[in-house]
Amino acid sequence: MSDLTTKLDDLHRRFSAALTAAEDERALEQARVDYLGRSGEVTQVRRAIGQLPPPERPAAGKTINAAVASMEAELEAAQSRLSQRAFDADLAQRIDVTFPAISPRTGAINPVRRITEDVASYFTRHGFAVVLGPEVEPDYYNFDALNIPADHPAREGFDSFWLTETLLLRPHTSPMQIRTMQQHRPPVAILAPGKCYRRDAVDARHLFQFHQIEGLLVAQDVHFGHLKGMLTGMCRALFGSGQNVRFRPSFFPFTEPSAEVDTTCPRCKGLASQCGMCGGSGWIELGGSGMVHPNVLREVGYDPDVYAGWAFGFGVERLGLIRYEIDDIRRYIDSDPDFLRQLA
Ligand code: DAH
């Protein structure tokens, strides 16, 4: 019996040493086969029980079972120690999962684009199509067809970049009215956003490249009330449900009558006498509008006795100044990520 204990102790000690020395899974498996496997050393000891006198066999069996249980536990511990070590090594080499996460720097949509999309989504909901056109235009589309002949003083209001005698960078999106009407029979309902250019000195209120959104609706029985309704809806969609619009008489060669459009000051809601945004007037100017001039309709082959239309042209940066209370129009082109992120 003590013979058996001695033998098992020795065996166990060698088994433990083999586990400690094992550098990988294979070495562990080898130790298991050598000692606990079907022809391993422990198994051979167990077989020898048969040669003991019968009364001693149960006790011997128990001793062996206890030794095997303890060895198996050690093997398991060694296995998890090894896999932990492998995991740690892997981590050290590749990635520290305890390192605080670095949130990715995402970009932000430029406010010009955001506003354009919001205006477009309002008008497309009402059946308007979005159309895009060239930034380099012949003077015909920019002026002549819009009832601004060559000698008309209104041309001076559009201080343009001329590329040739007749080609220029468009100073407004109104040429898209002509292009659209020449391609389609009425009714037409379009929104034409895009870049425009004017020879303006850059300051807090002016850029030489900016964006406009042109709107045009031509059909039968269209009147000024439609325009007012659509623009009121647009302002409420953009600036909030309390907005109203008002028209001030104005002049544009391509509309008659013409009007400047104002909307309720979104900051003071028309209530403050000393508002920094509207100067206390309670109104903020959006841009020009009017009923399409009969000469313009005639130019594209529409009969002004049958069809009527309204149009408007707003500056996108201007809408942004109002919506985001931006103090300086140059911020749009500074590419300052902190500024853009604020508006995201
Ligand atoms: N195109 C004009 C400008 O840039 C703005 C404008 C006024 C557009 C009246 C229109 C309109 O469509 O009806 O100054």
GROMACS .gro file of C-alpha atoms in nm, residues 67-323:
model
  257
   67ALA     CA    1  -0.449   1.097  -0.753
   68VAL     CA    2  -0.606   1.097  -1.101
   69ALA     CA    3  -0.864   1.358  -0.999
   70SER     CA    4  -0.595   1.584  -0.864
   71MET     CA    5  -0.378   1.535  -1.174
   72GLU     CA    6  -0.670   1.611  -1.404
   73ALA     CA    7  -0.741   1.930  -1.214
   74GLU     CA    8  -0.379   2.030  -1.252
   75LEU     CA    9  -0.390   1.958  -1.622
   76GLU     CA   10  -0.696   2.176  -1.662
   77ALA     CA   11  -0.532   2.461  -1.472
   78ALA     CA   12  -0.223   2.427  -1.689
   79GLN     CA   13  -0.438   2.442  -2.001
   80SER     CA   14  -0.613   2.759  -1.901
   81ARG     CA   15  -0.284   2.912  -1.790
   82LEU     CA   16  -0.138   2.844  -2.133
   83SER     CA   17  -0.432   2.977  -2.327
   84GLN     CA   18  -0.439   3.289  -2.110
   85ARG     CA   19  -0.071   3.337  -2.182
   86ALA     CA   20  -0.129   3.297  -2.554
   87PHE     CA   21  -0.415   3.545  -2.540
   88ASP     CA   22  -0.204   3.797  -2.349
   89ALA     CA   23   0.079   3.762  -2.596
   90ASP     CA   24  -0.163   3.812  -2.881
   91LEU     CA   25  -0.303   4.124  -2.721
   92ALA     CA   26   0.036   4.270  -2.645
   93GLN     CA   27   0.124   4.228  -3.007
   94ARG     CA   28  -0.194   4.356  -3.166
   95ILE     CA   29  -0.437   4.553  -2.959
   96ASP     CA   30  -0.495   4.681  -2.610
   97VAL     CA   31  -0.863   4.625  -2.552
   98THR     CA   32  -0.851   4.823  -2.229
   99PHE     CA   33  -0.737   5.136  -2.414
  100PRO     CA   34  -1.006   5.408  -2.412
  101ALA     CA   35  -1.189   5.417  -2.744
  102ILE     CA   36  -1.104   5.694  -2.988
  103SER     CA   37  -1.428   5.808  -3.143
  104PRO     CA   38  -1.393   5.847  -3.518
  105ARG     CA   39  -1.395   6.203  -3.648
  106THR     CA   40  -1.696   6.213  -3.872
  107GLY     CA   41  -1.754   6.488  -4.120
  108ALA     CA   42  -2.055   6.716  -4.116
  109ILE     CA   43  -2.279   6.819  -4.400
  110ASN     CA   44  -2.211   7.176  -4.504
  111PRO     CA   45  -2.504   7.403  -4.413
  112VAL     CA   46  -2.537   7.509  -4.777
  113ARG     CA   47  -2.608   7.153  -4.876
  114ARG     CA   48  -2.832   7.088  -4.581
  115ILE     CA   49  -3.051   7.388  -4.653
  116THR     CA   50  -3.066   7.308  -5.023
  117GLU     CA   51  -3.181   6.958  -4.938
  118ASP     CA   52  -3.440   7.080  -4.690
  119VAL     CA   53  -3.584   7.330  -4.937
  120ALA     CA   54  -3.579   7.067  -5.211
  121SER     CA   55  -3.752   6.815  -4.990
  122TYR     CA   56  -4.029   7.066  -4.913
  123PHE     CA   57  -4.088   7.144  -5.280
  124THR     CA   58  -4.056   6.788  -5.409
  125ARG     CA   59  -4.324   6.693  -5.157
  126HIS     CA   60  -4.543   6.935  -5.348
  127GLY     CA   61  -4.467   6.787  -5.686
  128PHE     CA   62  -4.172   7.003  -5.793
  129ALA     CA   63  -3.877   6.852  -5.979
  130VAL     CA   64  -3.519   6.946  -5.898
  131VAL     CA   65  -3.319   7.048  -6.206
  132LEU     CA   66  -2.952   7.139  -6.241
  133GLY     CA   67  -2.790   7.347  -6.510
  134PRO     CA   68  -2.458   7.482  -6.633
  135GLU     CA   69  -2.261   7.741  -6.441
  136VAL     CA   70  -2.119   7.881  -6.762
  137GLU     CA   71  -2.403   8.034  -6.961
  138PRO     CA   72  -2.449   8.239  -7.276
  139ASP     CA   73  -2.584   8.588  -7.207
  140TYR     CA   74  -2.901   8.481  -7.386
  141TYR     CA   75  -3.010   8.258  -7.095
  142ASN     CA   76  -2.877   8.490  -6.829
  143PHE     CA   77  -3.025   8.811  -6.962
  144ASP     CA   78  -3.191   8.838  -7.306
  145ALA     CA   79  -3.442   8.560  -7.256
  146LEU     CA   80  -3.516   8.696  -6.909
  147ASN     CA   81  -3.629   9.026  -7.058
  148ILE     CA   82  -3.295   9.198  -6.994
  149PRO     CA   83  -3.175   9.312  -7.340
  150ALA     CA   84  -2.815   9.413  -7.399
  151ASP     CA   85  -2.860   9.781  -7.319
  152HIS     CA   86  -3.082   9.725  -7.016
  153PRO     CA   87  -2.951   9.892  -6.696
  154ALA     CA   88  -3.047   9.583  -6.494
  155ARG     CA   89  -2.745   9.407  -6.641
  156GLU     CA   90  -2.527   9.632  -6.430
  157GLY     CA   91  -2.688   9.489  -6.119
  158PHE     CA   92  -2.530   9.159  -6.210
  159ASP     CA   93  -2.161   9.234  -6.193
  160SER     CA   94  -2.053   8.923  -6.376
  161PHE     CA   95  -1.741   8.731  -6.461
  162TRP     CA   96  -1.735   8.731  -6.840
  163LEU     CA   97  -1.539   8.453  -7.007
  164THR     CA   98  -1.590   8.571  -7.365
  165GLU     CA   99  -1.801   8.837  -7.537
  166THR     CA  100  -2.112   8.629  -7.481
  167LEU     CA  101  -2.025   8.364  -7.221
  168LEU     CA  102  -2.027   8.429  -6.847
  169LEU     CA  103  -2.036   8.255  -6.512
  170ARG     CA  104  -2.403   8.275  -6.426
  171PRO     CA  105  -2.475   8.547  -6.169
  172HIS     CA  106  -2.809   8.387  -6.077
  173THR     CA  107  -3.003   8.062  -6.123
  174SER     CA  108  -3.281   8.230  -6.324
  175PRO     CA  109  -3.143   8.100  -6.658
  176MET     CA  110  -3.279   7.761  -6.547
  177GLN     CA  111  -3.629   7.906  -6.586
  178ILE     CA  112  -3.563   7.952  -6.956
  179ARG     CA  113  -3.388   7.618  -7.007
  180THR     CA  114  -3.672   7.434  -6.835
  181MET     CA  115  -3.953   7.609  -7.017
  182GLN     CA  116  -3.786   7.561  -7.353
  183GLN     CA  117  -3.768   7.189  -7.292
  184HIS     CA  118  -4.110   7.127  -7.144
  185ARG     CA  119  -4.464   7.225  -7.219
  186PRO     CA  120  -4.658   7.367  -6.924
  187PRO     CA  121  -4.739   7.290  -6.654
  188VAL     CA  122  -4.386   7.304  -6.512
  189ALA     CA  123  -4.289   7.308  -6.147
  190ILE     CA  124  -3.916   7.309  -6.078
  191LEU     CA  125  -3.658   7.393  -5.820
  192ALA     CA  126  -3.312   7.483  -5.951
  193PRO     CA  127  -3.039   7.504  -5.690
  194GLY     CA  128  -2.680   7.582  -5.777
  195LYS     CA  129  -2.367   7.793  -5.767
  196CYS     CA  130  -2.367   8.152  -5.885
  197TYR     CA  131  -2.089   8.404  -5.935
  198ARG     CA  132  -2.061   8.780  -5.905
  199ARG     CA  133  -1.770   9.018  -5.900
  200ASP     CA  134  -1.832   9.119  -5.541
  201ALA     CA  135  -1.557   9.205  -5.294
  202VAL     CA  136  -1.566   8.943  -5.019
  203ASP     CA  137  -1.687   9.069  -4.683
  204ALA     CA  138  -1.914   8.951  -4.401
  205ARG     CA  139  -2.219   8.969  -4.632
  206HIS     CA  140  -2.075   8.887  -4.977
  207LEU     CA  141  -1.895   8.605  -5.152
  208PHE     CA  142  -1.802   8.607  -5.520
  209GLN     CA  143  -1.925   8.250  -5.540
  210PHE     CA  144  -2.248   8.166  -5.364
  211HIS     CA  145  -2.560   7.954  -5.404
  212GLN     CA  146  -2.914   8.028  -5.508
  213ILE     CA  147  -3.232   7.829  -5.524
  214GLU     CA  148  -3.466   7.917  -5.806
  215GLY     CA  149  -3.830   7.814  -5.798
  216LEU     CA  150  -4.067   7.824  -6.093
  217LEU     CA  151  -4.427   7.721  -6.141
  218VAL     CA  152  -4.615   7.778  -6.467
  219ALA     CA  153  -4.965   7.648  -6.529
  220GLN     CA  154  -5.315   7.773  -6.590
  221ASP     CA  155  -5.487   7.979  -6.322
  222VAL     CA  156  -5.175   8.037  -6.116
  223HIS     CA  157  -5.171   8.351  -5.905
  224PHE     CA  158  -4.971   8.534  -5.639
  225GLY     CA  159  -5.158   8.359  -5.359
  226HIS     CA  160  -5.004   8.025  -5.461
  227LEU     CA  161  -4.659   8.177  -5.430
  228LYS     CA  162  -4.733   8.319  -5.090
  229GLY     CA  163  -4.873   7.986  -4.970
  230MET     CA  164  -4.574   7.788  -5.092
  231LEU     CA  165  -4.321   8.031  -4.947
  232THR     CA  166  -4.502   8.043  -4.614
  233GLY     CA  167  -4.491   7.664  -4.605
  234MET     CA  168  -4.124   7.663  -4.697
  235CYS     CA  169  -4.038   7.911  -4.420
  236ARG     CA  170  -4.231   7.708  -4.164
  237ALA     CA  171  -4.050   7.392  -4.276
  238LEU     CA  172  -3.713   7.566  -4.249
  239PHE     CA  173  -3.748   7.798  -3.951
  240GLY     CA  174  -4.045   7.677  -3.748
  241SER     CA  175  -4.423   7.680  -3.739
  242GLY     CA  176  -4.462   8.044  -3.634
  243GLN     CA  177  -4.319   8.188  -3.957
  244ASN     CA  178  -4.507   8.418  -4.190
  245VAL     CA  179  -4.400   8.588  -4.510
  246ARG     CA  180  -4.468   8.932  -4.647
  247PHE     CA  181  -4.409   9.081  -4.991
  248ARG     CA  182  -4.259   9.422  -5.055
  249PRO     CA  183  -4.304   9.575  -5.402
  250SER     CA  184  -3.985   9.556  -5.603
  251PHE     CA  185  -3.857   9.534  -5.958
  252PHE     CA  186  -3.709   9.254  -6.164
  253PRO     CA  187  -3.721   9.259  -6.544
  254PHE     CA  188  -3.838   8.898  -6.559
  255THR     CA  189  -4.136   8.934  -6.326
  256GLU     CA  190  -4.440   9.159  -6.314
  257PRO     CA  191  -4.542   9.233  -6.050
  258SER     CA  192  -4.220   9.175  -5.856
  259ALA     CA  193  -4.167   9.152  -5.485
  260GLU     CA  194  -3.900   9.110  -5.223
  261VAL     CA  195  -3.991   8.835  -4.981
  262ASP     CA  196  -3.943   8.875  -4.606
  263THR     CA  197  -4.005   8.620  -4.335
  264THR     CA  198  -4.069   8.664  -3.965
  265CYS     CA  199  -3.742   8.717  -3.781
  266PRO     CA  200  -3.675   8.369  -3.641
  267ARG     CA  201  -3.483   8.509  -3.347
  268CYS     CA  202  -3.725   8.760  -3.198
  269LYS     CA  203  -4.039   8.637  -3.379
  270GLY     CA  204  -4.112   9.000  -3.456
  271LEU     CA  205  -4.147   9.084  -3.090
  272ALA     CA  206  -3.824   9.260  -2.996
  273SER     CA  207  -3.770   9.626  -3.070
  274GLN     CA  208  -3.392   9.587  -3.048
  275CYS     CA  209  -3.327   9.250  -3.211
  276GLY     CA  210  -2.969   9.212  -3.333
  277MET     CA  211  -3.087   9.001  -3.624
  278CYS     CA  212  -3.369   9.205  -3.779
  279GLY     CA  213  -3.284   9.543  -3.629
  280GLY     CA  214  -3.623   9.555  -3.464
  281SER     CA  215  -3.825   9.540  -3.786
  282GLY     CA  216  -3.938   9.186  -3.710
  283TRP     CA  217  -3.869   9.078  -4.069
  284ILE     CA  218  -3.575   8.923  -4.251
  285GLU     CA  219  -3.531   8.944  -4.627
  286LEU     CA  220  -3.513   8.617  -4.822
  287GLY     CA  221  -3.483   8.727  -5.184
  288GLY     CA  222  -3.678   8.816  -5.496
  289SER     CA  223  -3.996   8.680  -5.646
  290GLY     CA  224  -4.283   8.767  -5.873
  291MET     CA  225  -4.523   8.664  -6.146
  292VAL     CA  226  -4.331   8.554  -6.457
  293HIS     CA  227  -4.325   8.840  -6.707
  294PRO     CA  228  -4.537   8.787  -7.022
  295ASN     CA  229  -4.228   8.862  -7.235
  296VAL     CA  230  -4.048   8.571  -7.071
  297LEU     CA  231  -4.340   8.336  -7.133
  298ARG     CA  232  -4.360   8.452  -7.493
  299GLU     CA  233  -3.985   8.401  -7.540
  300VAL     CA  234  -4.018   8.029  -7.458
  301GLY     CA  235  -4.333   7.987  -7.665
  302TYR     CA  236  -4.589   7.986  -7.383
  303ASP     CA  237  -4.906   8.184  -7.445
  304PRO     CA  238  -4.931   8.444  -7.164
  305ASP     CA  239  -5.306   8.462  -7.218
  306VAL     CA  240  -5.338   8.096  -7.126
  307TYR     CA  241  -5.056   8.039  -6.880
  308ALA     CA  242  -4.931   8.226  -6.579
  309GLY     CA  243  -4.640   8.154  -6.349
  310TRP     CA  244  -4.459   8.261  -6.043
  311ALA     CA  245  -4.090   8.244  -5.964
  312PHE     CA  246  -3.850   8.317  -5.685
  313GLY     CA  247  -3.476   8.323  -5.630
  314PHE     CA  248  -3.323   8.302  -5.283
  315GLY     CA  249  -2.964   8.300  -5.163
  316VAL     CA  250  -2.884   7.975  -4.983
  317GLU     CA  251  -2.610   8.125  -4.768
  318ARG     CA  252  -2.861   8.390  -4.667
  319LEU     CA  253  -3.113   8.128  -4.558
  320GLY     CA  254  -2.831   7.978  -4.352
  321LEU     CA  255  -2.743   8.309  -4.189
  322ILE     CA  256  -3.103   8.318  -4.072
  323ARG     CA  257  -3.144   7.957  -3.975
   0.00000   0.00000   0.00000
